[in-house]
Tab-separated table of C-alpha atoms in Angstrom:
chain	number	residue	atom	x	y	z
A	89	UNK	CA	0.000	0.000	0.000
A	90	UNK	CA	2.895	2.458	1.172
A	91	UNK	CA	4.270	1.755	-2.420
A	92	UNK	CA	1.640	2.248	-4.586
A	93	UNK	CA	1.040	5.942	-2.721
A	94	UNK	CA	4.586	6.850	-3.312
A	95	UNK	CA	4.081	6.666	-7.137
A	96	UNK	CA	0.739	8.214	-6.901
A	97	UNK	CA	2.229	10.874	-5.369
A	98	UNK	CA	5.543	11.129	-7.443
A	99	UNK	CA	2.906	11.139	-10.570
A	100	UNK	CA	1.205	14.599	-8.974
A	101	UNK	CA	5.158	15.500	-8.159
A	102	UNK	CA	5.866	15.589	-12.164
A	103	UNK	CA	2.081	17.187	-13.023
A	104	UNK	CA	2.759	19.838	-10.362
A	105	UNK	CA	6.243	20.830	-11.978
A	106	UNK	CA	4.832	20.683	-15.455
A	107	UNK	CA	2.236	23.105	-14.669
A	108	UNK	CA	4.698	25.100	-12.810
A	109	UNK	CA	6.831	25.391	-15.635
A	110	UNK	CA	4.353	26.034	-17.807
A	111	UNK	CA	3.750	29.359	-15.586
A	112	UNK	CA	7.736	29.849	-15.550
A	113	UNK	CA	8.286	30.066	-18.844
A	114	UNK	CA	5.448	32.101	-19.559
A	115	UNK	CA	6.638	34.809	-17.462
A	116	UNK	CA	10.079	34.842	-17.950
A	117	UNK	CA	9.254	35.150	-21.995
A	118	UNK	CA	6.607	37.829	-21.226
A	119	UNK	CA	9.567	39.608	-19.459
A	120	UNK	CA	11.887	39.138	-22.800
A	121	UNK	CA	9.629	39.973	-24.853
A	122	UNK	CA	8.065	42.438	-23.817
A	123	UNK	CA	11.758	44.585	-22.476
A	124	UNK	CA	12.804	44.091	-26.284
A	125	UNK	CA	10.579	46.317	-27.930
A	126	UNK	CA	10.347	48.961	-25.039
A	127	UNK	CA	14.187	49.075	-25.040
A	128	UNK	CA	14.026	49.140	-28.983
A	129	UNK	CA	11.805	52.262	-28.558
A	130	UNK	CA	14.062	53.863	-25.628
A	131	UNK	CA	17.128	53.664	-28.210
A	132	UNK	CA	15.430	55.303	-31.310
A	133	UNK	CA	14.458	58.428	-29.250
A	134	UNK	CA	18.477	58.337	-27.796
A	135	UNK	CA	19.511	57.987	-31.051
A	136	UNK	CA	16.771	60.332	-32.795
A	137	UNK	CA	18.207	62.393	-29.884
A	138	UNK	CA	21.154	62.282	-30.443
A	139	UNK	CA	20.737	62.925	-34.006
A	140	UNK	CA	18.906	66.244	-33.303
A	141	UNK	CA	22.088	67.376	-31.516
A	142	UNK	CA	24.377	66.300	-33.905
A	143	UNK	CA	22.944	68.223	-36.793
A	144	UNK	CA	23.483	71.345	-34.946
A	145	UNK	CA	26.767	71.454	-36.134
A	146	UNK	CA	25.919	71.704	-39.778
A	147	UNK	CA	26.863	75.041	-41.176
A	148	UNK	CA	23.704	76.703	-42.189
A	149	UNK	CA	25.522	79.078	-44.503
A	150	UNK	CA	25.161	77.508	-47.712
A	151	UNK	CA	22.164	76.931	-50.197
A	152	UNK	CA	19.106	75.601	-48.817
A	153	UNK	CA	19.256	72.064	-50.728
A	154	UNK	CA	22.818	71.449	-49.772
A	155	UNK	CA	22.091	72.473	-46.218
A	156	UNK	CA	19.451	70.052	-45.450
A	157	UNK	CA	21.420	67.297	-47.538
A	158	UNK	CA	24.001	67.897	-45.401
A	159	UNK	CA	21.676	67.614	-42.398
A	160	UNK	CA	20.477	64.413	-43.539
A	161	UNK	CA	24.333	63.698	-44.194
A	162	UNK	CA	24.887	64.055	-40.588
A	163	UNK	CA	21.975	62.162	-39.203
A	164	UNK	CA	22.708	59.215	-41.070
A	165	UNK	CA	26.427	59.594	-39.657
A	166	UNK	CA	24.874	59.672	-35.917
A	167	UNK	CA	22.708	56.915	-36.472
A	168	UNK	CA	25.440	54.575	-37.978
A	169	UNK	CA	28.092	55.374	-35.329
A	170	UNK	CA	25.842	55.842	-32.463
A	171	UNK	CA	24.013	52.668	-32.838
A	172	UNK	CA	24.935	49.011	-31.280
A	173	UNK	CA	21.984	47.865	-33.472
A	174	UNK	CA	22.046	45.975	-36.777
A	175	UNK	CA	21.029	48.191	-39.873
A	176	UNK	CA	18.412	45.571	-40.448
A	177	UNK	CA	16.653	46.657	-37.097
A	178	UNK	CA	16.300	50.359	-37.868
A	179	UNK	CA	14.769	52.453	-40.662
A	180	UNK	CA	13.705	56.004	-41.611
A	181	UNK	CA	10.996	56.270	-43.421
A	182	UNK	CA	8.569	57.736	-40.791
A	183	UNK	CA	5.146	59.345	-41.221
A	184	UNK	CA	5.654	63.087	-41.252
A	185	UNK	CA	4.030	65.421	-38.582
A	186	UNK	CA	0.499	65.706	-39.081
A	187	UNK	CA	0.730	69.858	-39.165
A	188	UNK	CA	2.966	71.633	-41.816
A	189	UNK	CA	3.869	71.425	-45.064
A	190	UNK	CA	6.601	68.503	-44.186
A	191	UNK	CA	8.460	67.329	-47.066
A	192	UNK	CA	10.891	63.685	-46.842
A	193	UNK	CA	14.720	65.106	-46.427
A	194	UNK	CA	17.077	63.939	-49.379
A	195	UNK	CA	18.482	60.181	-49.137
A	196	UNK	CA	21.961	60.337	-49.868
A	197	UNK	CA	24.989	59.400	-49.289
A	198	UNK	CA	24.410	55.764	-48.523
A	199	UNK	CA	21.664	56.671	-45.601
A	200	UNK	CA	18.111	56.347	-46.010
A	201	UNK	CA	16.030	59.788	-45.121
A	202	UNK	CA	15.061	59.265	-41.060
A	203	UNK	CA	13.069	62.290	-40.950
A	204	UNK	CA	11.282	65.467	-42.771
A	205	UNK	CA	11.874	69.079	-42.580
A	206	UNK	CA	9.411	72.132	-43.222
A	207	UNK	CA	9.704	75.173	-43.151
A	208	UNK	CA	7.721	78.075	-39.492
A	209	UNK	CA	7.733	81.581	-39.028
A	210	UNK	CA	9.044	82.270	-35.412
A	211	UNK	CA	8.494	85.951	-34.386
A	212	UNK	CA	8.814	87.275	-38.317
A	213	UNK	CA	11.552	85.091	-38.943
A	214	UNK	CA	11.775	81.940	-41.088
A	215	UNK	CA	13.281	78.880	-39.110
A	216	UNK	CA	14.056	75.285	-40.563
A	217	UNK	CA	12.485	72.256	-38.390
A	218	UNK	CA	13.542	68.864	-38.902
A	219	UNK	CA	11.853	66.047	-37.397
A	220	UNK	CA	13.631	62.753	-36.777
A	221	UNK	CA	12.874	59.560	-36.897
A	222	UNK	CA	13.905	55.835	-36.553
A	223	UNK	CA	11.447	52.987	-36.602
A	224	UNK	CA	10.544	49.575	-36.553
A	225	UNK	CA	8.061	47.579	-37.268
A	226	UNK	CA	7.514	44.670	-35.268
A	227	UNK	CA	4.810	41.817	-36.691
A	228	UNK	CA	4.183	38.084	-35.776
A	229	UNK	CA	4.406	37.126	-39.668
A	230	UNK	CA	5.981	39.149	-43.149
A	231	UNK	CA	9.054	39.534	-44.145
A	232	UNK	CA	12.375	39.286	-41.991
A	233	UNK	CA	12.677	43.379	-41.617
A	234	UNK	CA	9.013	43.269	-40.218
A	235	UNK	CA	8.945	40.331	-37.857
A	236	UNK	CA	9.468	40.195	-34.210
A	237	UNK	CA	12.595	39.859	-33.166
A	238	UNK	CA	11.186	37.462	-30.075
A	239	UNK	CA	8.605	35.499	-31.696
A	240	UNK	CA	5.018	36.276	-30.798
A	241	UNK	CA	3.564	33.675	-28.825
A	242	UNK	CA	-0.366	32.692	-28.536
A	243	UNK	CA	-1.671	30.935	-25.892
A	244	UNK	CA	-5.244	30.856	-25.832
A	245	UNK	CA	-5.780	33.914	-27.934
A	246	UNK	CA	-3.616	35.615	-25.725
A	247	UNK	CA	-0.420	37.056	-27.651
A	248	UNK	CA	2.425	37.312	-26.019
A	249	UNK	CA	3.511	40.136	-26.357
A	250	UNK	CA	0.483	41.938	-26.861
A	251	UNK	CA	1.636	45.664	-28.102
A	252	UNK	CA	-0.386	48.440	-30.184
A	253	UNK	CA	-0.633	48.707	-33.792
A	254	UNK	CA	-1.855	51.686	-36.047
A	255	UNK	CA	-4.087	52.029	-38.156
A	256	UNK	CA	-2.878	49.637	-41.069
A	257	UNK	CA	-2.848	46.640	-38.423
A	258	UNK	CA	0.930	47.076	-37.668
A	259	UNK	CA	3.260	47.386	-34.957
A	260	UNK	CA	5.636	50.197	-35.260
A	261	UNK	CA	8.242	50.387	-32.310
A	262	UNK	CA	9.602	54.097	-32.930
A	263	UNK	CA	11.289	57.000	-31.603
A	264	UNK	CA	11.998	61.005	-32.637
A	265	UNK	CA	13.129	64.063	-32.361
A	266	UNK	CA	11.730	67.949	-33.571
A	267	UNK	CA	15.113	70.251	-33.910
A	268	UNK	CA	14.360	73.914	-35.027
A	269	UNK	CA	17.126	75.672	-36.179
């Protein structure tokens, strides 16, 4: 009798620690998964930061197409040295602010555009903003430059991680920057 109890109970022994591991796992992957995309985000608005700072130094005293290629120039230069992440992990190519004439600055120079400028009138006097921009996006399927970098996981309809998309059904992870000079 004493034997046949101690199998019973090593039998709820291995149950027990399946279901506890099952619980484990799950939250130690919800912890990955869900600190990749937030740090992700935390180093495209250092970088888009960065970036903004960086472009400061561009003489503005030259024509107004060389100046903002040069601008662009330099932001590409900030992203590509500042950056521990792979090229494949970052892109330009952001939606412009939703107020202003915004047009895409120049890609050049081996560097995609990350950002737009425009054109304001501060106190009678014409200033250049430049908004910049590094995204993203991060889907459970598509191609490789889309795709999680930690698989999505479902369990139960529940996706793991669960973040927001826009308006086209994806997830962008992204970060920027509005400079006025």
């Amino acid at each position: 009798m004493r034997h046949s109890l101690q199998k019973k109970e090593k039998g709820a022994v291995a149950i027990e620690f399946a279901a506890l591991f099952l619980i484990f796992f799950t939250l130690v992957y919800a912890i990955l998964a869900y600190s990749l995309p937030l740090l992700l985000g935390i180093v495209f608005q250092q970088i888009s930061a960065d970036a903004g700072r960086a472009i400061l130094k561009v003489d503005p005293a030259q024509e107004e197409t060389t100046y903002i290629a040069k601008i662009n120039e330099q932001i590409g230069i900030t992203v590509d040295n500042f950056s521990f992440l792979p090229a494949s992990w970052r892109d330009g190519n952001c939606a412009a602010p939703q107020e202003g004439n915004w047009q895409l600055l120049p890609a050049g120079s081996g560097h995609p555009s990350y950002g737009h400028w425009s054109k304001s009138d501060v106190a009678g006097e014409t200033r250049l903003l430049v908004h910049i921009c590094l995204q993203r996006k991060y889907n459970k399927d598509g191609p490789d430059s889309d795709r999680a970098i930690i698989p999505i996981l479902e369990f139960f309809s529940v996706k793991i991680p669960t973040l927001p998309t826009n308006k086209q059904g994806d997830t962008v992870i992204s970060g920027s920057t509005m400079v006025m000079l």
